Coordinates of C-alpha atoms in Angstrom, one line a residue:
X40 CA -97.9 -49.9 174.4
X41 CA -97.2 -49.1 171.2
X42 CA -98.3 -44.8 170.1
X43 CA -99.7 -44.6 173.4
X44 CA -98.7 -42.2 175.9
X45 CA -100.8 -41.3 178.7
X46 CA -102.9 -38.0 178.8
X47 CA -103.1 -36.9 182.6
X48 CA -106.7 -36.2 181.9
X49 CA -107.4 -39.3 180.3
X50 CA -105.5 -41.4 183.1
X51 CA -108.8 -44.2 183.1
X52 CA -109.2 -44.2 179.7
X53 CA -105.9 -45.9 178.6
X54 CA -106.8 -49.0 178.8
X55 CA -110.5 -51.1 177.8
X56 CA -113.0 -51.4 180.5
X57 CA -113.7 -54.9 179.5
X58 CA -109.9 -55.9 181.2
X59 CA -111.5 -56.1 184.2
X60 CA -114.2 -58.4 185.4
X61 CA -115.7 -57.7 188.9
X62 CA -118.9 -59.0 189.5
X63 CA -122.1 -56.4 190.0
X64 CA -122.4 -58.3 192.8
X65 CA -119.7 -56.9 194.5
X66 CA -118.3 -60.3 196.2
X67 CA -115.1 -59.1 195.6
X68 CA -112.4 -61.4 195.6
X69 CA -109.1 -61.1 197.3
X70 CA -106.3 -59.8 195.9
X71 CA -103.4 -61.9 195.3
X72 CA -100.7 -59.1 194.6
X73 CA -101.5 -57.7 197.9
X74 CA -98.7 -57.7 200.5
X75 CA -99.1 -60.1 203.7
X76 CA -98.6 -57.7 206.1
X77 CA -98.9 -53.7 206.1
X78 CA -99.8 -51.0 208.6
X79 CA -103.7 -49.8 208.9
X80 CA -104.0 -53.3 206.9
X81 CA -108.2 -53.5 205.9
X82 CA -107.4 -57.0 205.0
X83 CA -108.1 -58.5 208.7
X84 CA -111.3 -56.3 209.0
X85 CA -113.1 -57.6 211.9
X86 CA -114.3 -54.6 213.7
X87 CA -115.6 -54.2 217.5
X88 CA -118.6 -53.3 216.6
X89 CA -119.7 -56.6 218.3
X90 CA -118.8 -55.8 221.5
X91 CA -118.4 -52.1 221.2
X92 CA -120.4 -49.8 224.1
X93 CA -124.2 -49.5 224.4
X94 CA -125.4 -46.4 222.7
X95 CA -129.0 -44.9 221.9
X96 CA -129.4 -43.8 218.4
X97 CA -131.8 -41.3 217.2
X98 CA -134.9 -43.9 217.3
X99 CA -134.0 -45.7 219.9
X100 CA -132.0 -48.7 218.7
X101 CA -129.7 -50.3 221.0
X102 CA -126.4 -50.8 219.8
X103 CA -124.6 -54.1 219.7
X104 CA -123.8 -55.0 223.4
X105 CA -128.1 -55.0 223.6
X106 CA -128.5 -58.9 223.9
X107 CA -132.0 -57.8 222.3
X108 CA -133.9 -59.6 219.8
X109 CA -132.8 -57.4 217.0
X110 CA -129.7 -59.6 217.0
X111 CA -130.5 -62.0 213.8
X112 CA -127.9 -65.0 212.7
X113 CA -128.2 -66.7 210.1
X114 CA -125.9 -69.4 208.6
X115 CA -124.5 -69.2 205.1
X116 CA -122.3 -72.4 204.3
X117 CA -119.8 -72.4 206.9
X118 CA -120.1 -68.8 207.1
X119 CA -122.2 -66.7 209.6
X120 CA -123.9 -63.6 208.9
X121 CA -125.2 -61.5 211.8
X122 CA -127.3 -58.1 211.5
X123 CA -126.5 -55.7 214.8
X124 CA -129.0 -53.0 214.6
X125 CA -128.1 -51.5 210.5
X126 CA -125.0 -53.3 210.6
X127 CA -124.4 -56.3 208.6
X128 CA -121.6 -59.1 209.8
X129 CA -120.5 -62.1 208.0
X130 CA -118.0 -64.4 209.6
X131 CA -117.5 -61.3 212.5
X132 CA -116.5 -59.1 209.3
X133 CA -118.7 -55.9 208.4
X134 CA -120.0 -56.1 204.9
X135 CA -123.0 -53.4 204.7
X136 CA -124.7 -50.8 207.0
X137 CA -126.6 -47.6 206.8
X138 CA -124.6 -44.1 206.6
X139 CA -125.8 -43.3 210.0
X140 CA -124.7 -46.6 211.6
X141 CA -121.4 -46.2 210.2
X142 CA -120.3 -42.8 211.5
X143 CA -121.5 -43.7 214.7
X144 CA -119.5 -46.4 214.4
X145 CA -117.0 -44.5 214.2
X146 CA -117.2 -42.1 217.2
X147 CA -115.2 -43.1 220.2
X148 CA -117.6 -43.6 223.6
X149 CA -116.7 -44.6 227.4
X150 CA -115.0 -47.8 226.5
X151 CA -114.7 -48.1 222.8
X152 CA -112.1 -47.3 220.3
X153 CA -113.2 -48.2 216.4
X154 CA -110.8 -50.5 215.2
X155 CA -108.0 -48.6 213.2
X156 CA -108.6 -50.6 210.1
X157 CA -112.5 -49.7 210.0
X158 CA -110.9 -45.7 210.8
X159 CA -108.8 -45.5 207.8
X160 CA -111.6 -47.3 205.6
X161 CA -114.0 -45.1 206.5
X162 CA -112.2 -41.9 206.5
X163 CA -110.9 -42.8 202.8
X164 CA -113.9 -44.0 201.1
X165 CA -116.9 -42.4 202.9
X166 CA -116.1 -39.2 200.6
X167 CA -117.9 -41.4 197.6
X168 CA -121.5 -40.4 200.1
X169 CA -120.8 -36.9 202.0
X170 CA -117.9 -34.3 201.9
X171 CA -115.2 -34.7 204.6
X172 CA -116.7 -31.4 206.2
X173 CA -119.8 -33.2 206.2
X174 CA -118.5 -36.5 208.2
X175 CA -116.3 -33.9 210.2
X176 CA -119.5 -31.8 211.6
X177 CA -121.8 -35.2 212.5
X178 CA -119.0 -36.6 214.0
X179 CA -118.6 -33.4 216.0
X180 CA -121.7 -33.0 217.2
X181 CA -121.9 -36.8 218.3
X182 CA -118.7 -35.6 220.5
X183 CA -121.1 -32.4 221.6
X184 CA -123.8 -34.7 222.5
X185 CA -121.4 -37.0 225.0
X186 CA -120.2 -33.8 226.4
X187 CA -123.5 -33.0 227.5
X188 CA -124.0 -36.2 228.7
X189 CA -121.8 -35.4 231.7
X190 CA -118.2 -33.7 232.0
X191 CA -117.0 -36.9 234.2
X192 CA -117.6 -38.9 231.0
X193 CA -116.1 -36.8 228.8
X194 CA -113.1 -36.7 230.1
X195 CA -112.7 -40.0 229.9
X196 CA -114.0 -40.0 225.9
X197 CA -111.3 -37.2 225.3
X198 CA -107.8 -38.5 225.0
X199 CA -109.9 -41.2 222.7
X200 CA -111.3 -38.3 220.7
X201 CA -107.6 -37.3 220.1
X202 CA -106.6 -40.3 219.0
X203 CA -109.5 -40.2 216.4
X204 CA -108.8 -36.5 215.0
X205 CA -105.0 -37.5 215.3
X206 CA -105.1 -40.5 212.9
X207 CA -107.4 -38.6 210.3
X208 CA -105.5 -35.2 210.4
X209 CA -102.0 -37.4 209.9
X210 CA -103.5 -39.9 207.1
X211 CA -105.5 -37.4 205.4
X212 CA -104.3 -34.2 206.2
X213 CA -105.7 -32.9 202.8
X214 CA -109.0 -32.7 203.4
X215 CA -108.1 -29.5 206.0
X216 CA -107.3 -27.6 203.3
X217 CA -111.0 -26.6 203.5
X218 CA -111.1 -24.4 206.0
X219 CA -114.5 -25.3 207.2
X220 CA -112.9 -28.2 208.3
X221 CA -110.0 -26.5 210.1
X222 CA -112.9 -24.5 211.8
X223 CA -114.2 -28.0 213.1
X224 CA -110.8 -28.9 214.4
X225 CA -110.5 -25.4 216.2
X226 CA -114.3 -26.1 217.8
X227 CA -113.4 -29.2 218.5
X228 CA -110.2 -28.5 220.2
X229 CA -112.6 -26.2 222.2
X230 CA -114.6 -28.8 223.4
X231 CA -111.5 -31.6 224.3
X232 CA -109.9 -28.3 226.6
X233 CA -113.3 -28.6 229.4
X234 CA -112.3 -32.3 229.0
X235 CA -108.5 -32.7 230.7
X236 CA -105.1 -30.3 229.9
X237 CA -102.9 -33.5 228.6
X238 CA -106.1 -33.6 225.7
X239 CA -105.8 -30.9 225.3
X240 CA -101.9 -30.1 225.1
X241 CA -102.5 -33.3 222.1
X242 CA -104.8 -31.1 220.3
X243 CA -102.3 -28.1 220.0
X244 CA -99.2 -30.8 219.1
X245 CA -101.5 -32.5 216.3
X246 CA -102.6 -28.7 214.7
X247 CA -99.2 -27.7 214.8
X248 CA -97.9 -30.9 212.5
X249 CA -100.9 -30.6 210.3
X250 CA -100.1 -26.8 209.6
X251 CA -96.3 -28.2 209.2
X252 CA -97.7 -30.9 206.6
X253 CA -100.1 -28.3 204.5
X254 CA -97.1 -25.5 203.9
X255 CA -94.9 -28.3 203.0
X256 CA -97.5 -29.2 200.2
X257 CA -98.4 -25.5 200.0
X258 CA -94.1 -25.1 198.7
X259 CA -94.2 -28.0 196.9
X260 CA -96.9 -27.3 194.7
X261 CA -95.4 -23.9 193.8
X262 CA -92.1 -25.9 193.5
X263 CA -93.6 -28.2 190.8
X264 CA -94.9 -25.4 189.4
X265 CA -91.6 -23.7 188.6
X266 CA -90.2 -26.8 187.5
X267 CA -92.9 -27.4 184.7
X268 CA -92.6 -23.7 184.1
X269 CA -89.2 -24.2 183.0
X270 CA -89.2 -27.3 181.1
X271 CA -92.1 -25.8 178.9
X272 CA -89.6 -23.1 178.0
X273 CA -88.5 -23.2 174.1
X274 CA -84.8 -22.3 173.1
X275 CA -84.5 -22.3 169.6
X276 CA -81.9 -25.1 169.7
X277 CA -84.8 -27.6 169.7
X278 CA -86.1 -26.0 166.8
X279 CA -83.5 -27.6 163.8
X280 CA -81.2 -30.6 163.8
X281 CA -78.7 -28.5 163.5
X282 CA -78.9 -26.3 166.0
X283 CA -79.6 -29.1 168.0
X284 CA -76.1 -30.7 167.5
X285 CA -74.7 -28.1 169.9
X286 CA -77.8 -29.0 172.7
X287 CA -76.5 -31.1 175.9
X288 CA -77.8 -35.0 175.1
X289 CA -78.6 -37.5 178.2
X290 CA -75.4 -39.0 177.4
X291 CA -73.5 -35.7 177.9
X292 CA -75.1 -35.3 181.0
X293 CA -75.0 -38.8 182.5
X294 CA -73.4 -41.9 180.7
X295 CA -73.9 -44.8 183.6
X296 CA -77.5 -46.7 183.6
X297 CA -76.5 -47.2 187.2
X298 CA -76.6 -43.8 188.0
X299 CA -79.3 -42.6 186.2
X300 CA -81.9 -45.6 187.3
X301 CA -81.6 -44.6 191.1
X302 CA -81.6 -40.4 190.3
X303 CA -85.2 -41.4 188.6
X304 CA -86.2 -43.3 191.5
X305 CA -85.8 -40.3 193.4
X306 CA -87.8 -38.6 191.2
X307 CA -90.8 -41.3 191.3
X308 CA -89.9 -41.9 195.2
X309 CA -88.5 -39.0 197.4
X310 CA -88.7 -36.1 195.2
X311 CA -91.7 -35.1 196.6
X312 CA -94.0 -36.6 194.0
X313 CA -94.8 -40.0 195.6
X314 CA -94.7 -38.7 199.1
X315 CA -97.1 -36.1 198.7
X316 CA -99.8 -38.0 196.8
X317 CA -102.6 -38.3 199.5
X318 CA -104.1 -42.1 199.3
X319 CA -108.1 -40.0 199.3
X320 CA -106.8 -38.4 196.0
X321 CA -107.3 -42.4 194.6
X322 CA -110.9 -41.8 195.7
X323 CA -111.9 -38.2 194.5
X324 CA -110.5 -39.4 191.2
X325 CA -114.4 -40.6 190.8
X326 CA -116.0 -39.6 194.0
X327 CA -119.5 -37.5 192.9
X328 CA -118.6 -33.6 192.3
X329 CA -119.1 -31.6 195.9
X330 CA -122.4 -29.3 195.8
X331 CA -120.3 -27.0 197.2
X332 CA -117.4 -26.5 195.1
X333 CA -117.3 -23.1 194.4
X334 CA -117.2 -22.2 198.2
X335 CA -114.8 -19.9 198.8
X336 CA -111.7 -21.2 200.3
X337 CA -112.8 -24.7 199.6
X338 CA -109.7 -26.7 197.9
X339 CA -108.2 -23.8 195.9
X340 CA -106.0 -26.8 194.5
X341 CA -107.5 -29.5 192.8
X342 CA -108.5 -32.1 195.1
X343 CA -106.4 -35.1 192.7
X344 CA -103.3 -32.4 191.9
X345 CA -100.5 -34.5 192.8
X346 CA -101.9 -37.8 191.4
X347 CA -102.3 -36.3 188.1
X348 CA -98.7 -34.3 188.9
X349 CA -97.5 -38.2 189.1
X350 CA -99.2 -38.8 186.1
X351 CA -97.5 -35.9 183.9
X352 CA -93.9 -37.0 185.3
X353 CA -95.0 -40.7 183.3
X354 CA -95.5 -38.9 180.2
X355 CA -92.6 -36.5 180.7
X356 CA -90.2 -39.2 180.7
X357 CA -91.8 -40.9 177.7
X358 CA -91.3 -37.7 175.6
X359 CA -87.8 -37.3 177.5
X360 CA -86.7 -40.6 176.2
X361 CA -88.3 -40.0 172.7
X362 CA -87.0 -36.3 172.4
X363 CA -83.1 -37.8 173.2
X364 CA -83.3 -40.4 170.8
X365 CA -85.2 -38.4 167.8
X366 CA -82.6 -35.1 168.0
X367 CA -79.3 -36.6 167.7
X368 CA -78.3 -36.2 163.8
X369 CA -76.5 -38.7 163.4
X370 CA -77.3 -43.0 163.5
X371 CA -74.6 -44.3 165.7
X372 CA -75.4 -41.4 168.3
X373 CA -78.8 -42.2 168.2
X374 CA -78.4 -46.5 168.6
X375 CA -76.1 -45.3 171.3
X376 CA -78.6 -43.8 173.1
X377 CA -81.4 -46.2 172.8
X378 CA -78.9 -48.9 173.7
X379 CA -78.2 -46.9 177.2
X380 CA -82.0 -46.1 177.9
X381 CA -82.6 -50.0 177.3
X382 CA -79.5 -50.0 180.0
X383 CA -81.6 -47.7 182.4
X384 CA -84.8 -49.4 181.9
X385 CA -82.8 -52.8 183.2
X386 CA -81.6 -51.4 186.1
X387 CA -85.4 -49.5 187.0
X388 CA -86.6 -53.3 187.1
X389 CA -83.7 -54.6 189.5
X390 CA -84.6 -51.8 192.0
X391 CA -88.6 -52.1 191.5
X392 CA -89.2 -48.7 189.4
X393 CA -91.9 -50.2 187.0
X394 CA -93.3 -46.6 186.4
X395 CA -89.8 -45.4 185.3
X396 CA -89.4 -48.4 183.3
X397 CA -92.8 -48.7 181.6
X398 CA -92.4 -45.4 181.2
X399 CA -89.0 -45.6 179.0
X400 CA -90.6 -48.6 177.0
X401 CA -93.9 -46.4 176.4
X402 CA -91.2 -43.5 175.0
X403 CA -89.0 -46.1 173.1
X404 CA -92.2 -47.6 171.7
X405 CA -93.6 -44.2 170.4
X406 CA -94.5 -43.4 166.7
X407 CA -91.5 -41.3 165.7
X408 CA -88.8 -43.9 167.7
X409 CA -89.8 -47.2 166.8
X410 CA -90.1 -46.2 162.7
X411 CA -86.0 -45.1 162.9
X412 CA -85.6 -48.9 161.5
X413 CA -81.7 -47.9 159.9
X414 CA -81.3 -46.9 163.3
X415 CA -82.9 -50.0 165.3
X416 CA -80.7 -52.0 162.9
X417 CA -77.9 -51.3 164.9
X418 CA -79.1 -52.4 168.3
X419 CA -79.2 -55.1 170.3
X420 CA -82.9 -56.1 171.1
X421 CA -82.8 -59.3 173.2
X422 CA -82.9 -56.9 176.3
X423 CA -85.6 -54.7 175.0
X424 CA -87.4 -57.5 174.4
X425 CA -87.0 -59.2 177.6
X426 CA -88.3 -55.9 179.3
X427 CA -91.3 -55.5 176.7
X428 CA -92.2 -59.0 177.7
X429 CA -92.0 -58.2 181.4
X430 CA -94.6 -55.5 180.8
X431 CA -96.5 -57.1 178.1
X432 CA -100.4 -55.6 178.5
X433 CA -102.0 -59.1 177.6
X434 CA -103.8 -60.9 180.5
X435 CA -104.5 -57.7 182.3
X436 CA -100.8 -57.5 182.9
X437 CA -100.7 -60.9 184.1
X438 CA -96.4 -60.5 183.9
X439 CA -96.0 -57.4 185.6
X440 CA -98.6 -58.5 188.1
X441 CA -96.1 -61.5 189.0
X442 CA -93.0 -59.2 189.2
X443 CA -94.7 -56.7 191.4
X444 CA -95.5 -59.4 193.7
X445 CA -92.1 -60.8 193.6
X446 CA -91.1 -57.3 194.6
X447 CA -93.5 -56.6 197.3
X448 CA -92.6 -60.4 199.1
X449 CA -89.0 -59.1 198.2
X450 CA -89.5 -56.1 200.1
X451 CA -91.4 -57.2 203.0
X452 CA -88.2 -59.6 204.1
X453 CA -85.8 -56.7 202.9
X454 CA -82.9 -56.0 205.2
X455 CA -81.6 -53.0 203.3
X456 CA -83.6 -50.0 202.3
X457 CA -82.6 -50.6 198.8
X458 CA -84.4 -53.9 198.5
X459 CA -87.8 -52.6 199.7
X460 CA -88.0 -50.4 197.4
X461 CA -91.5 -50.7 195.2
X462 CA -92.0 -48.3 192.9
X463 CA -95.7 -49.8 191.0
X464 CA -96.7 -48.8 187.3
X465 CA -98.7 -45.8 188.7
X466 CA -101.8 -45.6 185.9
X467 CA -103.0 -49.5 186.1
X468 CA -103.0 -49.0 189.7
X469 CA -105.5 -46.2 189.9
X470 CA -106.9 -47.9 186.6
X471 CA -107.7 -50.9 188.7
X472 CA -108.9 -48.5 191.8
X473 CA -111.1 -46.7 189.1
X474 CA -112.3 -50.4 188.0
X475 CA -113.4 -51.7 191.3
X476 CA -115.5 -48.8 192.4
X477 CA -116.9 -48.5 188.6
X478 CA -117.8 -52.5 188.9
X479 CA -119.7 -52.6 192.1
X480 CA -122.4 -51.3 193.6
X481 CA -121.7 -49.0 196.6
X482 CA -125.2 -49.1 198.1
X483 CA -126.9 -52.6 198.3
X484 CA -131.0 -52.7 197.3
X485 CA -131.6 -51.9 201.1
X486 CA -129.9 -48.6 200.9
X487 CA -127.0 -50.2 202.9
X488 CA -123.5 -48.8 202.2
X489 CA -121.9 -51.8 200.5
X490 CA -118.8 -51.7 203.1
X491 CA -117.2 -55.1 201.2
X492 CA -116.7 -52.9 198.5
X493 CA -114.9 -50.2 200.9
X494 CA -112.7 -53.1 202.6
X495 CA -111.6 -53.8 199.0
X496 CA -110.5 -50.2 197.9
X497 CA -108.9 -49.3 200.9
X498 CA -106.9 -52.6 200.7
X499 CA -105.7 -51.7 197.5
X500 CA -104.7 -48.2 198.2
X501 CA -103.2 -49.3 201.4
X502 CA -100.6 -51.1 199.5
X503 CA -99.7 -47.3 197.9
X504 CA -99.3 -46.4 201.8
X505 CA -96.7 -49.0 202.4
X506 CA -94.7 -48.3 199.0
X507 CA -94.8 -44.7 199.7
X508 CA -93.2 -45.2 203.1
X509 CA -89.8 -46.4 202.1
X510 CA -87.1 -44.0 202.2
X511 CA -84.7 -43.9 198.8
X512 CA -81.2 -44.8 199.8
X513 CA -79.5 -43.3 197.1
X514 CA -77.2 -39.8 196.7
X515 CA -78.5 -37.8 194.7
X516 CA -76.7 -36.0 191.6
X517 CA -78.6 -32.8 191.5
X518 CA -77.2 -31.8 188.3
X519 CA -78.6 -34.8 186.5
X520 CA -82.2 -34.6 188.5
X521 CA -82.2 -31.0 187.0
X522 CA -81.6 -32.4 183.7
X523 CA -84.3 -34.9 183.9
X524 CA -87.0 -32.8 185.4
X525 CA -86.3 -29.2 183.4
X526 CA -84.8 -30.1 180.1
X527 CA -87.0 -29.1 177.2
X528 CA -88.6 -32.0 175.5
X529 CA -90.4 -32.1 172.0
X530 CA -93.9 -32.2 171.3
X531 CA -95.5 -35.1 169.6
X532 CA -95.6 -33.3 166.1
X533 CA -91.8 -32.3 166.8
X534 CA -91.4 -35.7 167.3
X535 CA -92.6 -36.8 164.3
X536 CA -90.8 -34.2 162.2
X537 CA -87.4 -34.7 163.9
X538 CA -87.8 -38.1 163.5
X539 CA -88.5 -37.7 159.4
X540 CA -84.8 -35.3 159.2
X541 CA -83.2 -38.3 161.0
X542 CA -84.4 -40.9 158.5
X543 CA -86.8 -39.8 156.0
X544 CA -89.8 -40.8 155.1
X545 CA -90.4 -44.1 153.6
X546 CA -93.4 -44.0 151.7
X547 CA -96.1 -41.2 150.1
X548 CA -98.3 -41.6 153.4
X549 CA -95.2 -39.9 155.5
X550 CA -94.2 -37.6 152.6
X551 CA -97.2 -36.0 152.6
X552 CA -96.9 -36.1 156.7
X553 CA -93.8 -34.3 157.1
X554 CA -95.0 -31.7 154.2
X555 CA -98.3 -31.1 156.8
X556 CA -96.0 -30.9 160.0
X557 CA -93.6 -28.4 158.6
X558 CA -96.4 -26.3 157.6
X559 CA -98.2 -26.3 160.9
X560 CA -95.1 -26.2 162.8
X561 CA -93.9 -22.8 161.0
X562 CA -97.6 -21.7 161.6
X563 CA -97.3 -21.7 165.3
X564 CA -94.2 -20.6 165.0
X565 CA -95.0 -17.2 163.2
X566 CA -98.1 -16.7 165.3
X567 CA -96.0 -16.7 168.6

């Protein structure tokens, strides 16, 4: 914890590969953090494919209601594993199959709906093998191909097509930024209208909501934007201690940890960070660069924008925190201080913030805070302590690990919407995302798509889907959320050198230090 605050562009690289130990094998066990019960759950993931309709593929293959003999069992322990045409079952779960296979899979037919666990799976992970326009224009013309196949039929596959398009434009509404795929949805919409009017009266509804969903991201992107805009502006009151006795201090601003805690859970929850973080942005984090990425129109915005937006609000509050304890001039303000953000970070663990807690220990913990030891002096520990411990890296988080689960069980029984709040510590989650894909194989030696692997991801970024769903309960005090989020903070070397005019340096090594920070600082300064 200690010197380390995260870079947004090195969100993977914070902590040691070797934390992690998933076998190459890609066996992957389950996950015991993971909630009981959630909604699109992978973690039953039985899918129909076993009695799903007969269907032709390209060479003639029958599907899996074909009694034929390509239908091979074979039994592993107590465990069954069953191969229907390219798709591989154990125990009536699917655990490999070709690409092909797979998006058939997940096409609707006559009398067959993919299961919505296999959907959502699919839809989020199948981006690590083809572009969503890609999987968007073979599962369209698998749709063209029923049509052909007789308008009676159709009409019966239509409402199911819907559905389809429905759950992948509400889930993943992101990937129609591109507007090759919004040009699929329009053909597509097309093809549903020769099917019935109620179809096709769903296909209007469903574009309208998605258009709805895309400005809303479309205003708070340029929202965000304005916000960072103005908390990288630089008054000259941060530029001396003494001018800085006249600036506005969190204390000034808001003195009660109780207050402050839930205003930062707004920030992490409701105010629009959390919320608009698509669960496929967990996925392009390491998904193979697109061919195609300089096509015009095609994701003007990065395609992981919020995550790493969620990213910089971490390391904004760890140089918040720093910035209020390093400024004041004098000891007694600045113990107070630390004593109240120890107060906050308390109260971010009672309602299940972890990322605004780890966040205040990661800021308290910092170079130019933890060496103000006349200042320490002067404040009671125990609780820091108690918190560091809670969050104490050793055992891949093993402490934290128990606390989120405590939270998550707490939250699944929750009768108020307080207590189901679950707010995670935002980096080792895509840190253990980035892990699991790194340490197994997604094809297996047959060229299979290793779909054990995909079960596992999508249960853990399924969990993200549930947390992000609860709404937060508390009023919001807009004078102190425009503190937090537009207040100017220092920059590490301002750190450093406001920390040295608060207590001065104790040793040659930090003389010569604050002589090389003052220069460089008054540098930039005259070249601006």
């Amino acid at each position: 914890l200690k010197k380390n605050v995260l870079k947004t562009e090195q969100v993977f690289g914070f902590l040691t590969k070797n934390e992690h130990h998933y076998s190459s094998s890609c066996v992957v066990s389950e996950n015991p953090y993971s909630p009981q019960r959630q909604p699109h759950s992978p973690r039953q993931h039985s899918t129909s494919c076993p009695g799903r309709a007969h269907r032709h593929s390209s060479n003639g293959e029958h599907s899996c209601r074909n009694n034929a003999a390509s239908v091979k069992s074979r039994l592993y322990g107590q465990g069954i594993t069953a191969s229907y045409g390219e798709m591989c079952y154990h125990d009536n779960s699917l655990v490999s199959a070709s690409l092909e296979a797979l998006i058939q899979h997940l096409v609707p037919t006559v009398d067959y709906y993919p299961d919505r666990s296999y959907v959502f799976t699919f839809l989020l992970s199948s981006r690590l093998f083809l572009h969503p326009y890609e999987l968007m224009t073979r599962v369209c013309h698998l749709c063209v191909e029923q049509q052909r196949s007789g308008d009676i039929r159709f009409r019966e596959v239509a409402p199911k097509l819907v559905q389809l398009l429905t759950e992948w434009t509400e889930t993943f509404p992101y990937d129609f930024r591109d507007e090759r795929m919004m040009r699929c949805l329009k053909d597509m919409t097309q093809h549903v209208s020769r099917g019935d009017e109620y179809s096709w009266r769903a296909m209007q509804q469903m574009t309208q909501r998605l258009i709805k969903r895309l400005s809303a991201l479309g205003q708070y992107e340029e929202a965000v934007a304005a916000l960072n805009a103005a908390a990288e502006e630089r008054p000259t009151s941060l530029k001396n201690k003494q001018a800085a006795a006249q600036r506005s201090d969190i204390l000034s601003v808001c003195d009660d940890a109780f207050i402050l805690a839930p205003q930062l859970t707004h920030i992490n929850r409701e105010r629009d960070r959390l919320s608009f973080i698509g669960p496929e942005e967990f996925i392009q984090t390491f998904a193979l660069k697109d061919p195609m990425e300089n096509h015009k129109g095609f994701f003007r915005k990065r395609k992981t924008s919020n995550l790493e937006a969620y990213v910089s609000w971490f390391n904004r509050l760890s140089f918040l925190v720093a910035t209020e304890i390093c400024m004041p001039a004098k000891k007694k303000q600045r113990a107070r201080i630390i004593e109240f953000f120890i107060d906050v970070a308390q109260e971010c663990f009672n309602i299940g913030n972890f990322n605004s807690l780890m966040a205040i220990i990661t800021g308290m913990n910092m170079n130019p805070v933890s060496r103000l030891k006349k200042t320490w002096s002067k404040v009671n520990t125990d609780k820091f302590e108690i918190l560091e411990h809670q969050m104490d890296p050793s055992s891949n988080f093993s402490n934290y690990r128990t606390a989120l689960r405590g939270a998550t069980q707490r939250s699944e029984t929750a009768h108020s919407s307080q207590e189901k709040i679950v707010i995670p510590f935002f980096s080792l989650l895509i840190k253990d995302i980035y892990f699991l894909n790194e340490g197994c194989a997604s094809r297996l030696p047959n060229g299979h798509i290793n779909f054990e692997k995909l079960w596992e991801l999508a249960k853990q970024v399924s969990e993200f889907l549930v947390w992000r769903q609860v709404v937060c309960p508390f009023d919001r005090d807009r004078h102190v959320l425009q503190y937090l989020v537009t207040t100017p903070i220092l920059t590490e070397d301002e750190l450093h050198l406001a920390s040295f005019e608060s207590e001065g340096p104790e040793n040659h090594m930090e003389k010569d230090s604050r002589r090389s920070l003052r220069s460089s600082l008054l540098h930039r300064e005259n070249r601006s």
